[in-house]
PDB file of C-alpha atoms in Angstrom:
ATOM      1  CA  UNK Q   2     126.256 116.488  92.925  1.00  0.00           C
ATOM      2  CA  UNK Q   3     126.762 113.293  90.998  1.00  0.00           C
ATOM      3  CA  UNK Q   4     129.120 113.444  88.027  1.00  0.00           C
ATOM      4  CA  UNK Q   5     126.607 111.439  85.990  1.00  0.00           C
ATOM      5  CA  UNK Q   6     123.633 113.817  86.073  1.00  0.00           C
ATOM      6  CA  UNK Q   7     123.533 114.071  82.288  1.00  0.00           C
ATOM      7  CA  UNK Q   8     123.349 110.292  81.970  1.00  0.00           C
ATOM      8  CA  UNK Q   9     120.710 110.092  84.692  1.00  0.00           C
ATOM      9  CA  UNK Q  10     118.571 112.762  83.023  1.00  0.00           C
ATOM     10  CA  UNK Q  11     118.764 111.230  79.552  1.00  0.00           C
ATOM     11  CA  UNK Q  12     118.042 107.742  80.885  1.00  0.00           C
ATOM     12  CA  UNK Q  13     114.994 109.038  82.733  1.00  0.00           C
ATOM     13  CA  UNK Q  14     113.876 110.978  79.669  1.00  0.00           C
ATOM     14  CA  UNK Q  15     113.968 107.808  77.546  1.00  0.00           C
ATOM     15  CA  UNK Q  16     111.871 106.031  80.166  1.00  0.00           C
ATOM     16  CA  UNK Q  17     109.307 108.833  80.272  1.00  0.00           C
ATOM     17  CA  UNK Q  18     109.151 109.056  76.478  1.00  0.00           C
ATOM     18  CA  UNK Q  19     108.284 105.370  76.526  1.00  0.00           C
ATOM     19  CA  UNK Q  20     105.797 105.734  79.379  1.00  0.00           C
ATOM     20  CA  UNK Q  21     104.082 108.716  77.764  1.00  0.00           C
ATOM     21  CA  UNK Q  22     103.343 106.736  74.621  1.00  0.00           C
ATOM     22  CA  UNK Q  23     101.949 103.853  76.689  1.00  0.00           C
ATOM     23  CA  UNK Q  24      99.995 106.089  79.089  1.00  0.00           C
ATOM     24  CA  UNK Q  25      98.315 108.002  76.235  1.00  0.00           C
ATOM     25  CA  UNK Q  26      97.026 104.873  74.520  1.00  0.00           C
ATOM     26  CA  UNK Q  27      93.371 104.978  73.550  1.00  0.00           C
ATOM     27  CA  UNK Q  28      90.850 102.335  74.478  1.00  0.00           C
ATOM     28  CA  UNK Q  29      90.769 102.548  78.257  1.00  0.00           C
ATOM     29  CA  UNK Q  30      94.285 101.532  79.266  1.00  0.00           C
ATOM     30  CA  UNK Q  31      96.901 103.959  80.528  1.00  0.00           C
ATOM     31  CA  UNK Q  32      95.315 107.186  81.728  1.00  0.00           C
ATOM     32  CA  UNK Q  33      91.953 106.529  80.078  1.00  0.00           C
ATOM     33  CA  UNK Q  34      92.288 109.674  77.982  1.00  0.00           C
ATOM     34  CA  UNK Q  35      89.123 108.950  76.010  1.00  0.00           C
ATOM     35  CA  UNK Q  36      87.153 109.873  79.152  1.00  0.00           C
ATOM     36  CA  UNK Q  37      88.416 113.457  78.941  1.00  0.00           C
ATOM     37  CA  UNK Q  38      87.292 113.694  75.314  1.00  0.00           C
ATOM     38  CA  UNK Q  39      83.847 112.242  76.022  1.00  0.00           C
ATOM     39  CA  UNK Q  40      83.209 114.370  79.113  1.00  0.00           C
ATOM     40  CA  UNK Q  41      84.405 117.964  78.761  1.00  0.00           C
ATOM     41  CA  UNK Q  42      83.783 118.634  82.473  1.00  0.00           C
ATOM     42  CA  UNK Q  43      85.742 115.659  83.794  1.00  0.00           C
ATOM     43  CA  UNK Q  44      88.639 116.384  86.146  1.00  0.00           C
ATOM     44  CA  UNK Q  45      91.537 114.039  86.811  1.00  0.00           C
ATOM     45  CA  UNK Q  46      91.355 112.172  90.103  1.00  0.00           C
ATOM     46  CA  UNK Q  47      94.503 113.974  91.307  1.00  0.00           C
ATOM     47  CA  UNK Q  48      93.048 117.438  90.738  1.00  0.00           C
ATOM     48  CA  UNK Q  49      89.619 116.418  92.041  1.00  0.00           C
ATOM     49  CA  UNK Q  50      91.229 115.171  95.276  1.00  0.00           C
ATOM     50  CA  UNK Q  51      92.530 118.668  96.073  1.00  0.00           C
ATOM     51  CA  UNK Q  52      89.758 120.718  94.491  1.00  0.00           C
ATOM     52  CA  UNK Q  53      88.612 122.262  97.763  1.00  0.00           C
ATOM     53  CA  UNK Q  54      92.177 123.099  98.808  1.00  0.00           C
ATOM     54  CA  UNK Q  55      92.896 124.621  95.394  1.00  0.00           C
ATOM     55  CA  UNK Q  56      90.044 127.049  95.815  1.00  0.00           C
ATOM     56  CA  UNK Q  57      88.974 129.418  93.043  1.00  0.00           C
ATOM     57  CA  UNK Q  58      91.727 129.526  90.416  1.00  0.00           C
ATOM     58  CA  UNK Q  59      89.667 131.290  87.737  1.00  0.00           C
ATOM     59  CA  UNK Q  60      91.886 133.480  85.575  1.00  0.00           C
ATOM     60  CA  UNK Q  61      95.109 132.606  87.399  1.00  0.00           C
ATOM     61  CA  UNK Q  62      98.196 132.438  85.202  1.00  0.00           C
ATOM     62  CA  UNK Q  63      99.331 128.899  86.018  1.00  0.00           C
ATOM     63  CA  UNK Q  64     102.276 126.692  85.135  1.00  0.00           C
ATOM     64  CA  UNK Q  65     102.098 122.947  85.690  1.00  0.00           C
ATOM     65  CA  UNK Q  66     105.644 121.654  86.118  1.00  0.00           C
ATOM     66  CA  UNK Q  67     106.382 118.084  84.985  1.00  0.00           C
ATOM     67  CA  UNK Q  68     102.950 117.878  83.411  1.00  0.00           C
ATOM     68  CA  UNK Q  69     103.368 114.512  81.610  1.00  0.00           C
ATOM     69  CA  UNK Q  70     100.548 113.922  79.079  1.00  0.00           C
ATOM     70  CA  UNK Q  71      98.394 116.756  80.356  1.00  0.00           C
ATOM     71  CA  UNK Q  72      95.382 115.235  82.113  1.00  0.00           C
ATOM     72  CA  UNK Q  73      95.983 117.209  85.317  1.00  0.00           C
ATOM     73  CA  UNK Q  74      96.922 120.249  83.238  1.00  0.00           C
ATOM     74  CA  UNK Q  75      93.673 120.376  81.295  1.00  0.00           C
ATOM     75  CA  UNK Q  76      91.810 119.751  84.556  1.00  0.00           C
ATOM     76  CA  UNK Q  77      93.265 122.993  85.941  1.00  0.00           C
ATOM     77  CA  UNK Q  78      92.115 124.752  82.771  1.00  0.00           C
ATOM     78  CA  UNK Q  79      88.627 123.324  83.275  1.00  0.00           C
ATOM     79  CA  UNK Q  80      88.615 124.993  86.693  1.00  0.00           C
ATOM     80  CA  UNK Q  81      89.229 128.324  84.974  1.00  0.00           C
ATOM     81  CA  UNK Q  82      93.002 128.762  85.125  1.00  0.00           C
ATOM     82  CA  UNK Q  83      95.119 129.955  82.183  1.00  0.00           C
ATOM     83  CA  UNK Q  84      97.560 127.074  82.065  1.00  0.00           C
ATOM     84  CA  UNK Q  85     100.935 126.235  80.561  1.00  0.00           C
ATOM     85  CA  UNK Q  86     102.191 122.670  80.981  1.00  0.00           C
ATOM     86  CA  UNK Q  87     105.918 121.956  80.975  1.00  0.00           C
ATOM     87  CA  UNK Q  88     107.711 118.622  80.689  1.00  0.00           C
ATOM     88  CA  UNK Q  89     111.127 117.393  79.542  1.00  0.00           C
ATOM     89  CA  UNK Q  90     109.671 114.506  77.504  1.00  0.00           C
ATOM     90  CA  UNK Q  91     109.029 115.392  73.864  1.00  0.00           C
ATOM     91  CA  UNK Q  92     106.638 112.455  73.565  1.00  0.00           C
ATOM     92  CA  UNK Q  93     104.663 113.576  76.620  1.00  0.00           C
ATOM     93  CA  UNK Q  94     104.326 117.092  75.200  1.00  0.00           C
ATOM     94  CA  UNK Q  95     103.250 115.716  71.822  1.00  0.00           C
ATOM     95  CA  UNK Q  96     100.609 113.501  73.443  1.00  0.00           C
ATOM     96  CA  UNK Q  97      99.404 116.370  75.643  1.00  0.00           C
ATOM     97  CA  UNK Q  98      98.957 118.641  72.622  1.00  0.00           C
ATOM     98  CA  UNK Q  99      97.032 115.953  70.758  1.00  0.00           C
ATOM     99  CA  UNK Q 100      94.814 115.440  73.800  1.00  0.00           C
ATOM    100  CA  UNK Q 101      93.786 119.094  74.122  1.00  0.00           C
ATOM    101  CA  UNK Q 102      93.220 119.304  70.377  1.00  0.00           C
ATOM    102  CA  UNK Q 103      90.684 116.522  70.872  1.00  0.00           C
ATOM    103  CA  UNK Q 104      89.101 117.982  74.002  1.00  0.00           C
ATOM    104  CA  UNK Q 105      89.140 121.636  72.976  1.00  0.00           C
ATOM    105  CA  UNK Q 106      90.745 122.786  76.234  1.00  0.00           C
ATOM    106  CA  UNK Q 107      92.839 125.963  75.972  1.00  0.00           C
ATOM    107  CA  UNK Q 108      96.254 124.857  77.264  1.00  0.00           C
ATOM    108  CA  UNK Q 109      99.785 125.607  76.084  1.00  0.00           C
ATOM    109  CA  UNK Q 110     102.521 122.986  76.384  1.00  0.00           C
ATOM    110  CA  UNK Q 111     106.265 123.612  76.424  1.00  0.00           C
ATOM    111  CA  UNK Q 112     109.092 121.085  76.250  1.00  0.00           C
ATOM    112  CA  UNK Q 113     111.787 121.923  78.793  1.00  0.00           C
ATOM    113  CA  UNK Q 114     113.775 120.563  81.694  1.00  0.00           C
ATOM    114  CA  UNK Q 115     112.108 121.755  84.894  1.00  0.00           C
ATOM    115  CA  UNK Q 116     115.253 123.536  86.107  1.00  0.00           C
ATOM    116  CA  UNK Q 117     115.195 125.665  82.933  1.00  0.00           C
ATOM    117  CA  UNK Q 118     111.526 126.616  83.311  1.00  0.00           C
ATOM    118  CA  UNK Q 119     112.167 130.225  84.383  1.00  0.00           C
ATOM    119  CA  UNK Q 120     114.569 130.749  81.456  1.00  0.00           C
ATOM    120  CA  UNK Q 121     111.990 129.404  79.023  1.00  0.00           C
ATOM    121  CA  UNK Q 122     108.818 130.940  80.477  1.00  0.00           C
ATOM    122  CA  UNK Q 123     110.129 134.098  82.151  1.00  0.00           C
ATOM    123  CA  UNK Q 124     110.507 135.128  85.760  1.00  0.00           C
ATOM    124  CA  UNK Q 125     107.839 136.542  88.042  1.00  0.00           C
ATOM    125  CA  UNK Q 126     105.026 135.831  85.599  1.00  0.00           C
ATOM    126  CA  UNK Q 127     102.847 133.199  87.280  1.00  0.00           C
ATOM    127  CA  UNK Q 128     100.119 133.412  89.905  1.00  0.00           C
ATOM    128  CA  UNK Q 129     100.220 129.671  90.541  1.00  0.00           C
ATOM    129  CA  UNK Q 130     102.867 126.961  90.190  1.00  0.00           C
ATOM    130  CA  UNK Q 131     101.281 123.505  90.321  1.00  0.00           C
ATOM    131  CA  UNK Q 132     103.062 120.175  90.649  1.00  0.00           C
ATOM    132  CA  UNK Q 133     101.352 116.801  90.864  1.00  0.00           C
ATOM    133  CA  UNK Q 134     102.096 113.291  92.052  1.00  0.00           C
ATOM    134  CA  UNK Q 135     105.414 111.597  91.298  1.00  0.00           C
ATOM    135  CA  UNK Q 136     107.464 114.617  90.219  1.00  0.00           C
ATOM    136  CA  UNK Q 137     110.084 115.492  92.822  1.00  0.00           C
ATOM    137  CA  UNK Q 138     111.671 112.031  92.949  1.00  0.00           C
ATOM    138  CA  UNK Q 139     113.131 112.619  89.467  1.00  0.00           C
ATOM    139  CA  UNK Q 140     115.020 115.739  90.554  1.00  0.00           C
ATOM    140  CA  UNK Q 141     118.526 115.534  92.067  1.00  0.00           C
ATOM    141  CA  UNK Q 142     118.348 118.856  93.944  1.00  0.00           C
ATOM    142  CA  UNK Q 143     115.308 120.071  95.860  1.00  0.00           C
ATOM    143  CA  UNK Q 144     117.028 123.421  96.395  1.00  0.00           C
ATOM    144  CA  UNK Q 145     117.296 124.028  92.627  1.00  0.00           C
ATOM    145  CA  UNK Q 146     113.632 123.101  92.280  1.00  0.00           C
ATOM    146  CA  UNK Q 147     112.610 125.581  95.000  1.00  0.00           C
ATOM    147  CA  UNK Q 148     114.707 128.285  93.332  1.00  0.00           C
ATOM    148  CA  UNK Q 149     112.892 127.586  90.053  1.00  0.00           C
ATOM    149  CA  UNK Q 150     109.470 127.789  91.712  1.00  0.00           C
ATOM    150  CA  UNK Q 151     110.384 131.094  93.339  1.00  0.00           C
ATOM    151  CA  UNK Q 152     111.693 132.511  90.075  1.00  0.00           C
ATOM    152  CA  UNK Q 153     108.491 131.619  88.221  1.00  0.00           C
ATOM    153  CA  UNK Q 154     106.125 133.145  90.778  1.00  0.00           C
ATOM    154  CA  UNK Q 155     105.147 136.776  91.012  1.00  0.00           C
ATOM    155  CA  UNK Q 156     105.211 138.326  94.513  1.00  0.00           C
ATOM    156  CA  UNK Q 157     102.175 136.931  96.310  1.00  0.00           C
ATOM    157  CA  UNK Q 158     101.972 134.001  93.891  1.00  0.00           C
ATOM    158  CA  UNK Q 159     101.281 130.503  95.179  1.00  0.00           C
ATOM    159  CA  UNK Q 160     102.851 127.055  94.964  1.00  0.00           C
ATOM    160  CA  UNK Q 161     100.500 124.070  95.142  1.00  0.00           C
ATOM    161  CA  UNK Q 162     101.859 120.535  95.209  1.00  0.00           C
ATOM    162  CA  UNK Q 163     100.515 117.115  96.072  1.00  0.00           C
ATOM    163  CA  UNK Q 164     103.262 114.548  96.111  1.00  0.00           C
ATOM    164  CA  UNK Q 165     104.258 111.106  97.320  1.00  0.00           C
ATOM    165  CA  UNK Q 166     105.478 111.373 100.904  1.00  0.00           C
ATOM    166  CA  UNK Q 167     109.226 110.863 101.461  1.00  0.00           C
ATOM    167  CA  UNK Q 168     108.317 108.160 104.002  1.00  0.00           C
ATOM    168  CA  UNK Q 169     106.536 106.274 101.199  1.00  0.00           C
ATOM    169  CA  UNK Q 170     109.575 106.577  98.929  1.00  0.00           C
ATOM    170  CA  UNK Q 171     111.659 105.096 101.768  1.00  0.00           C
ATOM    171  CA  UNK Q 172     109.538 101.925 101.998  1.00  0.00           C
ATOM    172  CA  UNK Q 173     110.344  98.719 100.203  1.00  0.00           C
ATOM    173  CA  UNK Q 174     107.792  97.409  97.705  1.00  0.00           C
ATOM    174  CA  UNK Q 175     108.202  93.716  98.532  1.00  0.00           C
ATOM    175  CA  UNK Q 176     105.030  91.859  99.406  1.00  0.00           C
ATOM    176  CA  UNK Q 177     105.431  91.060 103.088  1.00  0.00           C
ATOM    177  CA  UNK Q 178     103.491  90.977 106.316  1.00  0.00           C
ATOM    178  CA  UNK Q 179     104.991  94.264 107.432  1.00  0.00           C
ATOM    179  CA  UNK Q 180     106.428  97.517 106.136  1.00  0.00           C
ATOM    180  CA  UNK Q 181     110.133  98.233 106.260  1.00  0.00           C
ATOM    181  CA  UNK Q 182     112.034 101.488 105.749  1.00  0.00           C
ATOM    182  CA  UNK Q 183     114.733 100.399 103.346  1.00  0.00           C
ATOM    183  CA  UNK Q 184     115.710 103.323 101.136  1.00  0.00           C
ATOM    184  CA  UNK Q 185     117.169 106.778 101.941  1.00  0.00           C
ATOM    185  CA  UNK Q 186     114.746 109.333 103.360  1.00  0.00           C
ATOM    186  CA  UNK Q 187     117.116 112.268 102.871  1.00  0.00           C
ATOM    187  CA  UNK Q 188     118.450 113.635  99.604  1.00  0.00           C
ATOM    188  CA  UNK Q 189     121.553 111.733  98.483  1.00  0.00           C
ATOM    189  CA  UNK Q 190     124.219 112.712  96.000  1.00  0.00           C
ATOM    190  CA  UNK Q 191     123.852 109.437  94.118  1.00  0.00           C
ATOM    191  CA  UNK Q 192     120.359 108.305  93.047  1.00  0.00           C
ATOM    192  CA  UNK Q 193     118.695 104.950  93.489  1.00  0.00           C
ATOM    193  CA  UNK Q 194     118.839 102.925  90.279  1.00  0.00           C
ATOM    194  CA  UNK Q 195     115.799 100.920  89.179  1.00  0.00           C
ATOM    195  CA  UNK Q 196     115.121  98.566  86.277  1.00  0.00           C
ATOM    196  CA  UNK Q 197     111.530  97.616  85.488  1.00  0.00           C
ATOM    197  CA  UNK Q 198     109.411  97.086  82.376  1.00  0.00           C
ATOM    198  CA  UNK Q 199     106.184  98.036  84.169  1.00  0.00           C
ATOM    199  CA  UNK Q 200     104.611 101.363  85.072  1.00  0.00           C
ATOM    200  CA  UNK Q 201     102.035 102.498  87.632  1.00  0.00           C
ATOM    201  CA  UNK Q 202      98.962 102.129  85.394  1.00  0.00           C
ATOM    202  CA  UNK Q 203      97.817  99.322  83.114  1.00  0.00           C
ATOM    203  CA  UNK Q 204      99.327  99.466  79.613  1.00  0.00           C
ATOM    204  CA  UNK Q 205      99.044  97.341  76.486  1.00  0.00           C
ATOM    205  CA  UNK Q 206     102.787  96.615  76.309  1.00  0.00           C
ATOM    206  CA  UNK Q 207     105.853  96.500  78.564  1.00  0.00           C
ATOM    207  CA  UNK Q 208     108.160  99.491  78.893  1.00  0.00           C
ATOM    208  CA  UNK Q 209     111.263  99.128  76.725  1.00  0.00           C
ATOM    209  CA  UNK Q 210     113.470 101.866  78.242  1.00  0.00           C
ATOM    210  CA  UNK Q 211     113.445 100.159  81.627  1.00  0.00           C
ATOM    211  CA  UNK Q 212     116.180 101.870  83.651  1.00  0.00           C
ATOM    212  CA  UNK Q 213     115.487 104.913  85.858  1.00  0.00           C
ATOM    213  CA  UNK Q 214     117.257 106.982  88.529  1.00  0.00           C
ATOM    214  CA  UNK Q 215     115.453 108.580  91.492  1.00  0.00           C
ATOM    215  CA  UNK Q 216     116.210 110.795  94.479  1.00  0.00           C
ATOM    216  CA  UNK Q 217     114.228 111.172  97.695  1.00  0.00           C
ATOM    217  CA  UNK Q 218     113.891 114.505  99.538  1.00  0.00           C
ATOM    218  CA  UNK Q 219     112.921 114.672 103.203  1.00  0.00           C
ATOM    219  CA  UNK Q 220     109.969 116.814 104.249  1.00  0.00           C
ATOM    220  CA  UNK Q 221     112.264 119.123 106.201  1.00  0.00           C
ATOM    221  CA  UNK Q 222     114.500 119.523 103.159  1.00  0.00           C
ATOM    222  CA  UNK Q 223     111.521 120.450 100.980  1.00  0.00           C
ATOM    223  CA  UNK Q 224     110.135 122.990 103.452  1.00  0.00           C
ATOM    224  CA  UNK Q 225     113.563 124.498 104.175  1.00  0.00           C
ATOM    225  CA  UNK Q 226     114.361 124.869 100.468  1.00  0.00           C
ATOM    226  CA  UNK Q 227     111.121 126.786  99.910  1.00  0.00           C
ATOM    227  CA  UNK Q 228     111.752 129.023 102.929  1.00  0.00           C
ATOM    228  CA  UNK Q 229     115.305 129.687 101.756  1.00  0.00           C
ATOM    229  CA  UNK Q 230     113.961 130.944  98.429  1.00  0.00           C
ATOM    230  CA  UNK Q 231     111.427 133.389  99.832  1.00  0.00           C
ATOM    231  CA  UNK Q 232     108.272 131.290 100.107  1.00  0.00           C
ATOM    232  CA  UNK Q 233     106.075 131.140 103.191  1.00  0.00           C
ATOM    233  CA  UNK Q 234     104.383 127.821 103.972  1.00  0.00           C
ATOM    234  CA  UNK Q 235     100.611 128.348 104.133  1.00  0.00           C
ATOM    235  CA  UNK Q 236      99.387 124.765 104.288  1.00  0.00           C
ATOM    236  CA  UNK Q 237     100.658 121.228 104.798  1.00  0.00           C
ATOM    237  CA  UNK Q 238      98.319 118.241 104.978  1.00  0.00           C
ATOM    238  CA  UNK Q 239      99.547 114.636 105.135  1.00  0.00           C
ATOM    239  CA  UNK Q 240      97.299 111.941 103.654  1.00  0.00           C
ATOM    240  CA  UNK Q 241      96.883 108.223 104.335  1.00  0.00           C
ATOM    241  CA  UNK Q 242      96.087 107.495 100.659  1.00  0.00           C
ATOM    242  CA  UNK Q 243      97.967 107.588  97.358  1.00  0.00           C
ATOM    243  CA  UNK Q 244      96.525 107.602  93.798  1.00  0.00           C
ATOM    244  CA  UNK Q 245      98.152 104.353  92.636  1.00  0.00           C
ATOM    245  CA  UNK Q 246      98.899 100.972  94.195  1.00  0.00           C
ATOM    246  CA  UNK Q 247     102.275 102.041  95.514  1.00  0.00           C
ATOM    247  CA  UNK Q 248     102.832  98.961  97.691  1.00  0.00           C
ATOM    248  CA  UNK Q 249     101.362  96.019  95.759  1.00  0.00           C
ATOM    249  CA  UNK Q 250      99.764  93.378  97.911  1.00  0.00           C
ATOM    250  CA  UNK Q 251      99.523  95.657 100.942  1.00  0.00           C
ATOM    251  CA  UNK Q 252      96.892  98.145  99.751  1.00  0.00           C
ATOM    252  CA  UNK Q 253      93.170  98.322  99.065  1.00  0.00           C
ATOM    253  CA  UNK Q 254      91.369 100.602  96.639  1.00  0.00           C
ATOM    254  CA  UNK Q 255      89.143 103.360  97.978  1.00  0.00           C
ATOM    255  CA  UNK Q 256      86.952 105.920  96.212  1.00  0.00           C
ATOM    256  CA  UNK Q 257      88.412 108.586  93.951  1.00  0.00           C
ATOM    257  CA  UNK Q 258      91.098 106.366  92.447  1.00  0.00           C
ATOM    258  CA  UNK Q 259      93.033 106.294  95.735  1.00  0.00           C
ATOM    259  CA  UNK Q 260      94.670 103.429  97.626  1.00  0.00           C
ATOM    260  CA  UNK Q 261      95.305 103.041 101.362  1.00  0.00           C
ATOM    261  CA  UNK Q 262      97.271 100.530 103.353  1.00  0.00           C
ATOM    262  CA  UNK Q 263      95.209  97.470 104.233  1.00  0.00           C
ATOM    263  CA  UNK Q 264      96.212  95.866 107.555  1.00  0.00           C
ATOM    264  CA  UNK Q 265      98.454  98.789 108.499  1.00  0.00           C
ATOM    265  CA  UNK Q 266      96.192 101.672 107.512  1.00  0.00           C
ATOM    266  CA  UNK Q 267      97.314 104.916 109.139  1.00  0.00           C
ATOM    267  CA  UNK Q 268     100.778 103.824 110.319  1.00  0.00           C
ATOM    268  CA  UNK Q 269     102.505 106.236 107.916  1.00  0.00           C
ATOM    269  CA  UNK Q 270     101.665 109.158 105.623  1.00  0.00           C
ATOM    270  CA  UNK Q 271     101.604 108.209 101.946  1.00  0.00           C
ATOM    271  CA  UNK Q 272     101.140 111.606 100.263  1.00  0.00           C
ATOM    272  CA  UNK Q 273     100.998 115.251 101.265  1.00  0.00           C
ATOM    273  CA  UNK Q 274      99.557 118.485  99.936  1.00  0.00           C
ATOM    274  CA  UNK Q 275     101.760 121.534 100.478  1.00  0.00           C
ATOM    275  CA  UNK Q 276     100.972 125.174  99.730  1.00  0.00           C
ATOM    276  CA  UNK Q 277     103.326 128.131  99.908  1.00  0.00           C
ATOM    277  CA  UNK Q 278     103.215 131.811  98.987  1.00  0.00           C
ATOM    278  CA  UNK Q 279     106.020 133.945  97.588  1.00  0.00           C
ATOM    279  CA  UNK Q 280     106.645 136.848  99.934  1.00  0.00           C
TER     280      UNK Q 280
END
């Protein structure tokens, strides 16, 4: 493990504090949170995408890891789950709590590092662990994440995750006539360092805390980590779309808030949905 994990975590936290404030802005920018207040049946595009695969989650004790400002979290509650959202950003948790106060959705939010989730929320208490898009790349160890998921779940409980594909994270984002694998596919000890004042949705101001650190995790590493910690893979679907313009200039928008590759549609998976059950 890198000797600078504390620095990496705190730098990423500052970035996500900044993003959370920008993403929760009212008036249509960011995540468009006013829509969830106006329409109490609205689901986020991410949750709606996997609604059929999620199945009936009515009454399931659910934890949403790395929940950000809570739009996916409240969407799970609107499908009938009893949901707790967890995130390491104090600003994200504050914005999520304000959002559900406005919408009336019954959701609890807890501020915590994801690796400490079982210590904070208890072990073996959840029927469903849910993780959404853009979460795993902020974690240095996929094995520690899998151990946390296993600890949170009761026997027979389920993990549900839709995430950016590790092939996507390996691609460069330069506008070009072709796609190139440029960045590590497998988990590395040292993260990739980025510096950008933009984020993946429209905002009314640039990001001030611009530096971030990210790690990729190969699909085999993810599956193996879950197997090693007592989970059985019950579903794995790879998708040719992603819910943001991940490769600017090379993608076209499709329905449901998704984007696909334009000229090279179908040459690589962009996201995946994985399900696993604790034995």
